[in-house]
Coordinates of C-alpha atoms in Angstrom, one line a residue:
M1 CA -6.1 -16.6 6.9
I2 CA -7.5 -14.9 10.1
P3 CA -6.2 -16.6 13.2
A4 CA -8.8 -16.2 16.0
R5 CA -8.4 -17.3 19.6
Y6 CA -11.3 -16.7 21.9
A7 CA -9.4 -16.6 25.2
A8 CA -7.2 -13.6 24.6
T9 CA -4.9 -12.8 27.5
R10 CA -5.5 -9.0 27.7
F11 CA -9.1 -8.9 26.7
P12 CA -10.8 -12.4 26.8
G13 CA -13.6 -12.8 24.3
K14 CA -12.7 -9.6 22.5
L15 CA -13.4 -11.1 19.1
M16 CA -17.0 -11.7 19.9
Q17 CA -17.6 -8.2 21.3
D18 CA -20.4 -6.2 19.6
L19 CA -19.1 -3.6 17.3
G20 CA -22.0 -1.7 15.7
G21 CA -24.3 -4.7 15.4
K22 CA -21.6 -7.2 14.3
S23 CA -18.9 -9.1 16.2
V24 CA -15.3 -7.9 15.9
I25 CA -14.2 -11.1 14.2
R26 CA -17.1 -10.9 11.7
R27 CA -16.2 -7.3 10.8
T28 CA -12.6 -8.3 10.3
Y29 CA -13.6 -11.3 8.1
E30 CA -16.0 -9.2 5.9
A31 CA -13.4 -6.4 5.5
T32 CA -10.9 -8.9 4.3
V33 CA -13.3 -10.6 1.9
N34 CA -14.5 -7.2 0.6
S35 CA -11.0 -6.3 -0.4
G36 CA -11.4 -8.6 -3.4
L37 CA -7.8 -9.6 -3.3
F38 CA -8.0 -13.2 -2.3
E39 CA -9.1 -16.5 -3.8
A40 CA -10.3 -17.6 -0.4
V41 CA -10.5 -16.2 3.1
Y42 CA -10.7 -18.4 6.2
V43 CA -11.0 -17.8 9.9
V44 CA -8.8 -20.3 11.8
T45 CA -9.8 -20.8 15.4
D46 CA -9.8 -23.1 18.4
S47 CA -13.2 -21.9 19.5
E48 CA -16.6 -23.3 18.5
I49 CA -18.2 -20.0 19.3
I50 CA -16.0 -18.2 16.7
F51 CA -16.3 -21.0 14.2
N52 CA -20.1 -20.9 14.4
E53 CA -20.1 -17.1 14.3
I54 CA -18.4 -17.1 10.9
S55 CA -20.0 -20.2 9.4
T56 CA -23.6 -19.3 10.3
H57 CA -23.1 -16.0 8.5
G58 CA -21.9 -17.6 5.3
G59 CA -18.2 -17.4 5.9
K60 CA -15.4 -20.0 5.8
A61 CA -13.9 -21.2 9.1
I62 CA -11.4 -24.0 10.1
M63 CA -11.1 -25.6 13.5
S64 CA -7.6 -26.1 14.7
K65 CA -6.6 -29.7 15.4
K66 CA -4.1 -28.8 18.0
E67 CA -3.4 -26.2 20.7
H68 CA -1.2 -23.4 19.4
S69 CA 0.7 -20.7 21.2
C70 CA 0.5 -18.2 18.3
G71 CA -1.5 -17.3 15.2
S72 CA 1.3 -18.3 12.8
D73 CA 1.3 -21.8 14.1
R74 CA -2.4 -22.0 13.8
I75 CA -2.2 -20.8 10.2
A76 CA 0.7 -23.2 9.3
E77 CA -1.3 -26.2 10.4
A78 CA -4.3 -25.1 8.3
V79 CA -2.4 -24.4 5.1
E80 CA 0.1 -27.4 5.3
D81 CA -1.9 -29.5 2.8
M82 CA -3.3 -26.6 0.7
D83 CA -2.1 -25.8 -2.8
V84 CA -1.2 -22.1 -2.2
D85 CA 1.8 -19.8 -3.0
I86 CA 1.2 -16.8 -0.8
V87 CA -0.6 -16.8 2.6
V88 CA -1.7 -13.6 4.2
N89 CA -2.3 -13.4 7.9
V90 CA -4.8 -10.7 9.0
Q91 CA -5.2 -10.3 12.7
G92 CA -8.7 -11.0 14.0
D93 CA -8.8 -7.9 16.1
E94 CA -8.3 -5.5 13.2
P95 CA -11.8 -4.8 11.9
F96 CA -10.7 -1.8 9.9
T97 CA -8.3 -3.7 7.7
D98 CA -8.3 -1.9 4.3
R99 CA -7.7 -3.0 0.7
E100 CA -4.8 -0.5 0.1
S101 CA -2.8 -1.9 2.9
L102 CA -3.4 -5.5 1.9
E103 CA -2.4 -4.7 -1.7
K104 CA 0.8 -3.0 -0.5
V105 CA 1.9 -6.0 1.4
L106 CA 1.2 -8.3 -1.5
D107 CA 3.0 -6.1 -4.0
V108 CA 6.4 -6.7 -2.5
F109 CA 6.4 -10.2 -4.0
Y110 CA 6.5 -8.6 -7.4
E111 CA 9.4 -6.3 -6.7
D112 CA 13.1 -6.6 -7.8
D113 CA 14.2 -8.1 -4.5
S114 CA 11.3 -10.5 -4.1
D115 CA 13.4 -13.6 -4.4
K116 CA 15.0 -13.0 -1.0
I117 CA 11.8 -12.0 0.8
D118 CA 10.4 -14.7 3.2
L119 CA 7.5 -12.6 4.4
A120 CA 6.2 -9.1 4.3
S121 CA 4.4 -7.0 6.9
L122 CA 3.0 -3.5 7.5
M123 CA 4.1 -0.6 9.7
T124 CA 2.7 2.8 10.3
P125 CA 4.4 6.0 11.6
I126 CA 3.5 7.0 15.1
D127 CA 4.2 10.2 16.9
D128 CA 2.0 9.9 20.0
W129 CA 4.5 9.3 22.9
D130 CA 2.0 7.4 24.9
D131 CA 1.7 4.9 22.0
I132 CA 5.4 4.8 21.6
M133 CA 5.8 3.8 25.3
N134 CA 2.8 1.5 25.4
P135 CA 4.0 -2.2 25.6
N136 CA 0.8 -3.2 23.8
S137 CA 2.0 -1.3 20.8
V138 CA 4.8 -3.3 19.0
K139 CA 7.5 -1.1 17.4
V140 CA 9.7 -2.1 14.5
I141 CA 13.0 -0.8 13.2
V142 CA 14.2 -1.4 9.7
D143 CA 17.3 -1.0 7.5
E144 CA 17.6 1.3 4.5
N145 CA 15.7 -1.2 2.3
N146 CA 12.9 -1.6 4.8
Y147 CA 13.9 -5.0 6.0
A148 CA 13.0 -5.5 9.6
L149 CA 15.9 -5.4 12.1
Y150 CA 14.0 -6.0 15.3
F151 CA 10.5 -5.8 16.9
S152 CA 9.9 -4.8 20.5
R153 CA 7.3 -3.7 23.0
A154 CA 9.8 -1.1 24.2
P155 CA 10.5 2.1 22.3
I156 CA 13.2 1.3 19.8
P157 CA 15.5 3.0 19.2
Y158 CA 15.8 4.4 22.7
P159 CA 15.6 8.2 22.5
R160 CA 18.9 8.9 24.3
D161 CA 19.6 11.9 22.1
K162 CA 16.4 14.0 22.1
E163 CA 17.7 16.2 19.2
I164 CA 17.6 13.3 16.7
N165 CA 14.2 13.6 15.1
Y166 CA 13.5 9.8 14.6
T167 CA 10.1 8.6 13.2
Y168 CA 8.9 5.6 15.2
H169 CA 6.9 2.9 13.5
K170 CA 4.2 0.6 14.9
H171 CA 3.9 -2.9 13.6
K172 CA 0.5 -3.7 12.1
G173 CA -0.9 -7.2 12.4
V174 CA -0.9 -8.1 8.7
Y175 CA 1.7 -10.5 7.2
A176 CA 2.1 -12.1 3.8
F177 CA 4.2 -15.3 3.8
R178 CA 5.5 -17.6 1.3
K179 CA 4.0 -20.9 2.2
Q180 CA 7.4 -22.5 2.9
A181 CA 8.3 -19.7 5.3
I182 CA 5.3 -20.2 7.5
L183 CA 5.8 -24.0 7.5
D184 CA 9.4 -23.4 8.5
F185 CA 8.2 -21.2 11.4
Y186 CA 5.8 -23.9 12.5
R187 CA 8.6 -26.5 12.7
L188 CA 11.2 -24.3 14.5
P189 CA 11.2 -24.0 18.2
M190 CA 10.7 -20.7 20.0
K191 CA 13.9 -19.0 21.2
K192 CA 14.6 -16.6 24.1
L193 CA 14.0 -13.3 22.3
E194 CA 10.5 -14.3 21.1
A195 CA 9.7 -15.8 24.5
S196 CA 10.7 -12.6 26.2
E197 CA 8.9 -10.1 24.0
K198 CA 5.9 -12.4 23.1
I199 CA 6.2 -11.2 19.5
E200 CA 6.0 -14.2 17.1
C201 CA 7.7 -12.6 14.1
I202 CA 10.9 -12.3 16.1
R203 CA 11.3 -16.0 15.6
Y204 CA 11.8 -15.4 11.9
L205 CA 14.6 -12.9 12.6
E206 CA 16.2 -15.3 15.1
Y207 CA 16.4 -18.0 12.4
G208 CA 17.7 -15.6 9.7
K209 CA 14.5 -15.0 7.7
N210 CA 14.0 -11.8 5.8
I211 CA 11.0 -9.7 6.7
K212 CA 10.2 -6.8 4.2
M213 CA 8.2 -4.0 5.9
V214 CA 5.8 -1.7 4.0
E215 CA 4.7 1.6 5.3
T216 CA 1.0 2.4 5.4
H217 CA -0.7 5.5 6.7
H218 CA -4.1 3.8 7.2
E219 CA -5.4 4.4 10.6
G220 CA -7.6 1.8 12.1
V221 CA -8.1 0.5 15.6
E222 CA -6.4 -2.7 16.9
I223 CA -8.7 -4.0 19.6
D224 CA -6.5 -5.1 22.6
T225 CA -8.4 -3.5 25.4
P226 CA -12.0 -2.4 26.3
E227 CA -10.8 1.1 25.7
D228 CA -9.8 0.2 22.1
L229 CA -13.3 -1.3 21.6
E230 CA -14.9 2.0 22.7
R231 CA -12.7 3.9 20.2
A232 CA -13.7 1.4 17.5
K233 CA -17.4 1.9 18.2
K234 CA -17.1 5.6 17.8
L235 CA -15.3 5.1 14.5
I236 CA -18.0 2.7 13.3
N237 CA -20.8 5.1 14.3
K238 CA -19.1 7.9 12.4
E239 CA -18.8 5.7 9.3
E240 CA -22.4 4.6 9.4
I241 CA -23.7 8.2 9.9
L242 CA -21.6 9.3 6.9
S243 CA -22.7 6.3 4.8
T244 CA -26.4 6.9 5.7
K245 CA -26.1 10.6 4.6
F246 CA -24.4 9.6 1.4
M247 CA -26.9 6.9 0.5
A248 CA -29.8 9.3 1.2
A249 CA -28.2 12.0 -1.0
A250 CA -27.5 9.4 -3.7
S251 CA -31.1 8.2 -3.8
E252 CA -32.3 11.7 -4.3
V253 CA -29.8 12.6 -7.0
Y254 CA -27.8 10.0 -8.9
T255 CA -24.7 7.8 -8.6
S256 CA -21.5 9.3 -9.9
N257 CA -17.8 8.5 -9.7
H258 CA -15.7 11.6 -9.0
R259 CA -12.0 11.5 -8.8
N260 CA -10.6 12.4 -5.4
F261 CA -7.4 14.2 -6.3
P262 CA -4.8 15.2 -3.7
M263 CA -3.5 18.8 -3.7
V264 CA -0.3 20.3 -2.2
P265 CA -1.0 20.2 1.5
K266 CA 1.3 23.0 2.6
V267 CA 2.3 26.2 0.8
V268 CA 4.1 29.3 2.0
F269 CA 4.0 32.5 0.0
G270 CA 5.8 35.8 0.3
K271 CA 9.0 37.7 -0.5
G272 CA 11.8 36.2 1.6
A273 CA 9.8 33.0 2.4
F274 CA 12.8 30.9 1.0
N275 CA 14.9 32.0 4.0
Q276 CA 12.6 29.9 6.2
I277 CA 13.3 26.7 4.4
G278 CA 15.3 25.2 7.3
D279 CA 12.5 25.6 9.8
I280 CA 9.8 24.6 7.3
I281 CA 11.4 21.1 6.6
S282 CA 12.9 20.4 10.0
C283 CA 10.0 18.4 11.2
E284 CA 10.5 15.9 8.4
R285 CA 14.2 15.2 9.1
K286 CA 14.7 11.5 10.0
G287 CA 17.8 11.2 12.2
V288 CA 21.0 11.3 10.1
A289 CA 19.2 10.8 6.8
P290 CA 20.0 13.7 4.5
F291 CA 17.9 16.1 2.6
I292 CA 19.0 16.2 -1.1
Y293 CA 18.7 19.5 -2.8
L294 CA 18.3 19.3 -6.6
I295 CA 19.1 22.8 -7.9
D296 CA 19.2 24.2 -11.5
D297 CA 22.9 24.6 -12.4
V298 CA 22.2 28.2 -13.5
F299 CA 22.6 29.1 -9.8
E300 CA 26.0 27.2 -9.4
S301 CA 27.9 30.4 -10.3
N302 CA 25.7 32.5 -8.0
T303 CA 25.9 30.7 -4.7
A304 CA 24.9 33.7 -2.6
F305 CA 21.4 33.7 -4.2
I306 CA 20.5 30.1 -3.3
E307 CA 23.2 27.9 -1.9
E308 CA 24.4 30.1 0.9
R309 CA 20.9 30.6 2.2
I310 CA 20.3 26.9 2.7
P311 CA 21.0 25.7 6.3
L312 CA 22.7 22.4 5.5
A313 CA 22.8 19.9 8.3
S314 CA 24.2 16.4 8.9
A315 CA 24.9 14.8 5.5
D316 CA 22.6 17.1 3.5
E317 CA 23.8 17.6 -0.1
I318 CA 23.3 20.0 -2.9
V319 CA 23.3 18.5 -6.4
Y320 CA 23.4 20.9 -9.4
I321 CA 21.4 19.7 -12.4
S322 CA 21.7 20.8 -16.0
T323 CA 18.4 21.8 -17.6
K324 CA 19.8 22.2 -21.1
E325 CA 17.6 19.3 -22.2
E326 CA 14.1 18.3 -21.1
P327 CA 14.0 15.9 -18.1
K328 CA 14.4 12.2 -19.1
T329 CA 13.5 9.0 -17.4
S330 CA 17.1 7.9 -17.7
Q331 CA 18.2 11.0 -15.9
V332 CA 15.8 10.3 -13.0
D333 CA 17.1 6.7 -12.8
K334 CA 20.7 7.9 -12.6
I335 CA 20.1 10.5 -9.9
V336 CA 18.3 7.9 -7.8
A337 CA 21.1 5.3 -8.3
D338 CA 23.8 7.9 -7.5
I339 CA 22.1 8.9 -4.2
K340 CA 21.4 5.3 -3.2
S341 CA 25.1 4.3 -3.8
K342 CA 26.3 7.2 -1.7
Y343 CA 24.0 7.0 1.4
E344 CA 23.2 4.2 3.8
Y345 CA 19.7 5.6 4.4
A346 CA 17.0 6.8 2.2
P347 CA 17.0 10.6 2.3
S348 CA 14.7 12.5 4.6
G349 CA 13.4 14.3 1.5
I350 CA 14.1 15.7 -1.9
I351 CA 14.1 19.5 -2.4
G352 CA 13.7 20.8 -5.9
I353 CA 14.8 24.4 -6.6
G354 CA 14.4 25.7 -10.2
G355 CA 12.0 25.9 -13.1
G356 CA 9.6 23.3 -14.4
S357 CA 12.3 20.9 -15.4
I358 CA 13.9 20.7 -11.9
L359 CA 10.5 20.5 -10.3
D360 CA 9.5 17.6 -12.5
L361 CA 12.8 15.9 -11.9
S362 CA 12.4 16.3 -8.1
K363 CA 8.9 14.8 -8.1
A364 CA 10.1 11.9 -10.2
V365 CA 13.2 11.2 -8.0
A366 CA 11.0 11.2 -4.9
I367 CA 8.7 8.7 -6.5
M368 CA 11.4 6.4 -7.7
F369 CA 13.0 6.1 -4.3
T370 CA 10.0 4.1 -3.1
N371 CA 8.9 2.4 -6.2
P372 CA 10.8 -0.4 -8.0
G373 CA 12.0 -0.4 -11.6
S374 CA 12.7 2.5 -13.9
A375 CA 11.0 5.8 -14.2
E376 CA 9.8 4.8 -17.7
D377 CA 7.6 2.1 -16.1
Y378 CA 5.4 4.8 -14.5
Q379 CA 4.8 7.1 -17.5
G380 CA 1.1 7.2 -17.6
W381 CA -1.9 7.7 -15.4
D382 CA -2.1 6.2 -11.8
L383 CA 0.7 3.6 -12.2
V384 CA 2.6 4.6 -9.0
K385 CA 1.7 2.3 -6.1
N386 CA 3.9 3.6 -3.2
K387 CA 4.0 6.9 -1.5
A388 CA 6.9 9.1 -2.6
L389 CA 9.6 10.4 -0.3
F390 CA 8.8 13.8 1.3
H391 CA 9.4 16.3 -1.4
V392 CA 9.4 20.1 -1.6
G393 CA 9.1 22.4 -4.6
V394 CA 10.7 25.9 -4.8
P395 CA 10.0 27.5 -8.2
T396 CA 12.5 30.0 -9.5
I397 CA 10.6 30.5 -12.7
S398 CA 6.8 31.0 -12.8
G399 CA 4.4 29.8 -15.4
T400 CA 4.9 26.0 -15.7
G401 CA 2.4 25.1 -13.0
A402 CA 4.8 22.2 -12.1
E403 CA 4.7 23.3 -8.4
V404 CA 1.1 22.3 -8.1
S405 CA 0.6 19.7 -10.8
R406 CA 0.0 16.0 -10.1
T407 CA 2.1 15.3 -13.2
T408 CA 5.9 15.1 -13.8
V409 CA 6.6 15.2 -17.5
L410 CA 9.5 13.1 -18.6
T411 CA 10.9 12.0 -22.0
G412 CA 11.4 8.2 -22.1
P413 CA 13.0 5.9 -24.6
E414 CA 9.6 5.5 -26.4
R415 CA 7.5 8.6 -25.5
K416 CA 7.3 11.9 -23.7
L417 CA 4.6 11.5 -21.1
G418 CA 3.9 12.5 -17.5
I419 CA 4.0 10.4 -14.3
N420 CA 0.5 11.3 -13.3
S421 CA -0.4 10.0 -9.9
D422 CA -1.8 10.8 -6.4
F423 CA 1.8 10.6 -5.1
T424 CA 3.3 13.1 -7.5
P425 CA 2.2 16.5 -5.9
F426 CA 4.7 18.1 -3.6
D427 CA 4.2 17.8 0.2
Q428 CA 5.4 21.4 0.6
V429 CA 5.8 24.3 -1.8
I430 CA 7.7 27.5 -1.1
L431 CA 6.6 30.5 -3.3
D432 CA 9.1 33.3 -3.0
P433 CA 8.6 36.0 -5.7
E434 CA 12.2 37.3 -5.0
L435 CA 13.6 34.1 -6.5
I436 CA 12.3 35.0 -10.0
K437 CA 13.4 38.6 -10.2
D438 CA 16.5 37.9 -12.4
V439 CA 14.9 35.5 -15.0
P440 CA 16.0 36.5 -18.5
K441 CA 13.1 38.2 -20.4
N442 CA 12.7 35.6 -23.1
Q443 CA 12.5 32.8 -20.5
W444 CA 10.1 34.9 -18.4
F445 CA 7.9 35.3 -21.4
Y446 CA 8.0 31.7 -22.6
T447 CA 7.2 30.2 -19.2
G448 CA 4.5 32.9 -18.6
M449 CA 2.9 31.9 -21.9
D450 CA 3.0 28.3 -20.8
C451 CA 0.6 29.4 -18.0
Y452 CA -1.5 31.4 -20.5
I453 CA -1.8 28.5 -22.9
H454 CA -2.8 26.2 -20.0
C455 CA -5.7 28.5 -19.4
I456 CA -6.8 28.8 -23.0
E457 CA -6.7 25.0 -23.5
S458 CA -8.5 24.3 -20.3
L459 CA -11.2 27.0 -20.7
K460 CA -11.9 26.0 -24.3
G461 CA -11.8 22.3 -23.6
T462 CA -14.6 19.7 -23.5
Y463 CA -13.5 18.7 -20.0
L464 CA -14.3 22.1 -18.6
N465 CA -16.1 22.2 -15.2
A466 CA -16.7 24.9 -12.5
F467 CA -13.5 23.8 -10.6
S468 CA -11.2 24.2 -13.6
Q469 CA -13.0 27.3 -14.9
S470 CA -12.7 29.3 -11.7
Y471 CA -8.9 28.7 -11.5
G472 CA -8.4 29.1 -15.2
E473 CA -10.3 32.4 -15.5
K474 CA -8.3 33.9 -12.6
A475 CA -5.0 32.8 -14.1
L476 CA -6.0 34.2 -17.5
D477 CA -6.9 37.6 -15.9
L478 CA -3.6 37.7 -14.1
C479 CA -1.7 36.8 -17.4
E480 CA -3.4 39.6 -19.3
E481 CA -2.7 42.1 -16.5
I482 CA 1.0 41.1 -16.4
F483 CA 1.7 40.7 -20.1
L484 CA -0.6 43.4 -21.7
K485 CA -0.7 46.3 -19.2
N486 CA 2.0 48.6 -18.0
T487 CA 0.5 49.2 -14.5
L488 CA 2.6 46.9 -12.4
S489 CA 6.0 47.2 -10.8
K490 CA 8.5 44.4 -11.4
E491 CA 8.0 43.2 -7.9
E492 CA 4.2 43.2 -8.3
A493 CA 4.4 41.5 -11.6
D494 CA 6.6 38.7 -10.2
A495 CA 4.3 38.1 -7.3
K496 CA 1.2 38.0 -9.6
L497 CA 2.9 35.7 -12.2
M498 CA 3.7 33.3 -9.3
M499 CA 0.0 33.2 -8.5
A500 CA -1.0 32.9 -12.2
S501 CA 1.3 29.8 -12.4
W502 CA -0.3 28.3 -9.3
H503 CA -3.9 28.9 -10.6
G504 CA -3.0 27.7 -14.1
G505 CA -1.7 24.5 -12.6
M506 CA -4.8 24.1 -10.6
S507 CA -7.0 24.7 -13.6
I508 CA -6.0 21.4 -15.2
A509 CA -6.3 19.3 -12.0
Y510 CA -9.8 18.4 -13.1
S511 CA -9.3 19.2 -16.8
Q512 CA -6.6 18.9 -19.4
V513 CA -4.5 20.9 -21.8
G514 CA -4.9 20.6 -25.6
V515 CA -3.4 20.9 -29.0
A516 CA -0.4 23.1 -28.3
H517 CA 0.8 20.8 -25.4
A518 CA 0.3 17.7 -27.4
M519 CA 2.3 19.0 -30.4
S520 CA 4.9 20.6 -28.1
Y521 CA 5.6 17.1 -26.6
G522 CA 6.3 15.9 -30.1
L523 CA 8.7 18.7 -30.7
A524 CA 10.5 18.0 -27.5
Y525 CA 10.8 14.3 -28.0
V526 CA 12.4 14.6 -31.5
L527 CA 14.2 17.9 -31.4
G528 CA 14.7 18.5 -27.6
T529 CA 12.8 21.8 -27.8
K530 CA 12.2 23.2 -24.3
H531 CA 8.6 23.0 -23.2
G532 CA 7.9 26.7 -22.7
V533 CA 9.3 27.9 -26.0
G534 CA 7.9 24.8 -27.8
N535 CA 4.4 25.7 -26.6
C536 CA 4.8 29.3 -27.9
I537 CA 6.1 28.1 -31.3
V538 CA 3.2 25.8 -31.8
F539 CA 0.4 28.0 -30.3
D540 CA 1.4 30.8 -32.7
K541 CA 0.1 28.6 -35.5
L542 CA -3.1 27.3 -33.9
G543 CA -5.6 30.1 -34.8
E544 CA -7.8 27.5 -36.4
Y545 CA -8.3 25.9 -33.0
Y546 CA -8.0 28.8 -30.5
P547 CA -8.7 32.0 -32.6
D548 CA -9.3 34.4 -29.7
G549 CA -6.5 33.0 -27.6
V550 CA -3.9 33.1 -30.4
A551 CA -4.9 36.7 -31.3
V552 CA -4.2 37.8 -27.7
F553 CA -1.0 35.8 -27.7
K554 CA 0.3 37.6 -30.8
K555 CA -0.5 41.0 -29.0
M556 CA 1.5 39.9 -26.0
K557 CA 4.4 38.8 -28.2
E558 CA 4.4 42.1 -30.0
Y559 CA 4.0 44.1 -26.8
H560 CA 7.2 42.5 -25.4
N561 CA 9.2 42.4 -28.6
I562 CA 9.5 38.7 -28.6
D563 CA 10.8 37.0 -31.8
L564 CA 10.0 33.3 -31.7
P565 CA 12.5 30.9 -33.2
Q566 CA 11.7 30.3 -36.9
G567 CA 12.2 27.3 -39.1
V568 CA 12.6 24.8 -36.2
C569 CA 11.2 22.0 -38.4
A570 CA 12.8 23.2 -41.7
N571 CA 15.2 20.3 -41.9
V572 CA 13.3 17.5 -40.2
T573 CA 13.0 14.2 -42.1
E574 CA 9.8 12.4 -42.9
E575 CA 10.8 9.8 -40.3
Q576 CA 11.1 12.5 -37.7
L577 CA 7.8 13.9 -38.6
D578 CA 6.3 10.5 -38.2
I579 CA 7.7 10.2 -34.7
M580 CA 6.5 13.7 -33.8
T581 CA 2.9 13.0 -34.9
S582 CA 2.9 9.6 -33.2
V583 CA 4.0 11.1 -29.9
A584 CA 1.4 13.9 -30.2
L585 CA -1.5 11.7 -31.2
G586 CA -0.6 9.2 -28.5
L587 CA -1.8 11.8 -25.9
E588 CA -5.5 10.9 -26.2
P589 CA -6.9 12.8 -23.2
L590 CA -5.4 16.1 -24.6
W591 CA -7.1 15.6 -28.0
E592 CA -10.4 14.6 -26.4
N593 CA -10.3 17.7 -24.3
A594 CA -9.5 19.9 -27.3
L595 CA -11.8 18.4 -29.9
G596 CA -14.3 16.1 -28.2
S597 CA -14.9 12.4 -28.0
D598 CA -14.9 12.1 -31.8
W599 CA -11.5 13.8 -32.1
K600 CA -10.1 11.1 -34.4
S601 CA -12.5 12.3 -37.1
K602 CA -11.2 15.8 -36.8
I603 CA -7.4 15.4 -36.7
N604 CA -4.9 13.0 -38.3
A605 CA -1.2 12.6 -38.9
D606 CA -1.3 14.5 -42.3
K607 CA -2.9 17.5 -40.6
L608 CA -0.3 17.5 -37.8
K609 CA 2.5 17.2 -40.3
E610 CA 1.2 20.2 -42.1
I611 CA 1.3 22.3 -38.9
Y612 CA 4.8 21.0 -37.9
R613 CA 6.2 21.9 -41.4
S614 CA 4.9 25.5 -40.9
L615 CA 7.0 26.0 -37.7

């Protein structure tokens, strides 16, 4: 439902203003319809001009029977006799309404606390002080669970203490109501707070209704003034220019669907970079909300190396995490539950300091703070719907590529599989080669070989493309320089291994790994074998699939006097072998990359069991 009043107080007739050849209201209507989320979309209006504008262009419009003081009343009258469950209110002056935001506000009715939600709405972070002070910009404050506490045209909270770094939120004009909630609103008289602020959703708060707010980062233009209209015109012109260029290019070449993957937006590299962590994350601190540091417990007995260099503030906390076993979905759920029970507010961010296991855990914890259910619900590709908490990765072992990957690999009750999503990558990575200087040699080798194996599997895979190839080849060159030549100092080798890890992780952003990783996942799921050493144990036996890569690996192993664990599968039962092969074969993208689209004709459970028995 799009309530549309012609005689707007601040900008009369704004909905019929021309915006790139179409009226504002028509653009809003078409954007809402084009989202594809609704069974029906209506404009509800008191104006014949607006009614005719929509209906003559093939849209659906309803004329209000009564005069109404607000859009919610207008919608309530229209839906009173309709058979509907959820009603969404899109403001008529928001022509850039987008599908993602609408989807977010609808998703709350499928979350764990949905039974107590009367309506949901959107908010977006703002840092422009002019916007914060502007009375036309409605601000909202929420509790720790994102339920609205109050809306105001004034800046709330008032910034009396300038040192508190509070993130203000602007209320966006999109609501999703349960039908009964909007009918209740229609029948309840306006109270003084709503009358004073002229913000209709305050009425819900005054009568004890629950409003769940959802954060969106979509930037549109809400047209309240002639100046807003000019800004909207510039945005429309820019979109049409880009669209025209794209269509022209597409007609000359072909239509293709390329994935638009996010990468780590900020990275700092260099010896001693870790000492800057306080300054680096300070801009993300939200008032008294703490930063939670998840640190490998190997550093618990050496506090001078990590802990004493962290400038803790407010309620910040260090949590030491054991990495004796591979990260588990249950472990993620427990960490999240423990933090939620301890703090009134969601943390300002999650900082992971350690090897691949800690980095994966940190990414998963950040995701599960903003997404309902259990971590096991999100094992797979693109299942995460909500943006994660701000999260930072500080690797203290190089090779895993976890610092750059869009995957966090977890062992769940049924499988070992990554949470692979646009919200997984870190917001900030700190690469300090000094942090890896004391890694034990075996561990240094195993994680370095994880990077090497990434590269071999990516470069020999059917998914290979120029993007993956350029990163993979550079990482491979660095690995061979580090692990086969004796020309680098320890400090130089550490710095280059850190870069090899980064490039190795990037190499699979548009590609995939292969046989070794698939089989290593099976080992880890059944026997708990750590990922790095598991890859090495398996890869050593894969000469049939990667002959050149395995030959070089054996040279590296000999050069560094590494003795791989033997007989790891000597005592496994047939049932355990069945589970290993099932886990491995379930990773279809890895096998398709390794063996092609007809991979099922080239590999089967019997062949995998033969390899597992040889380990």
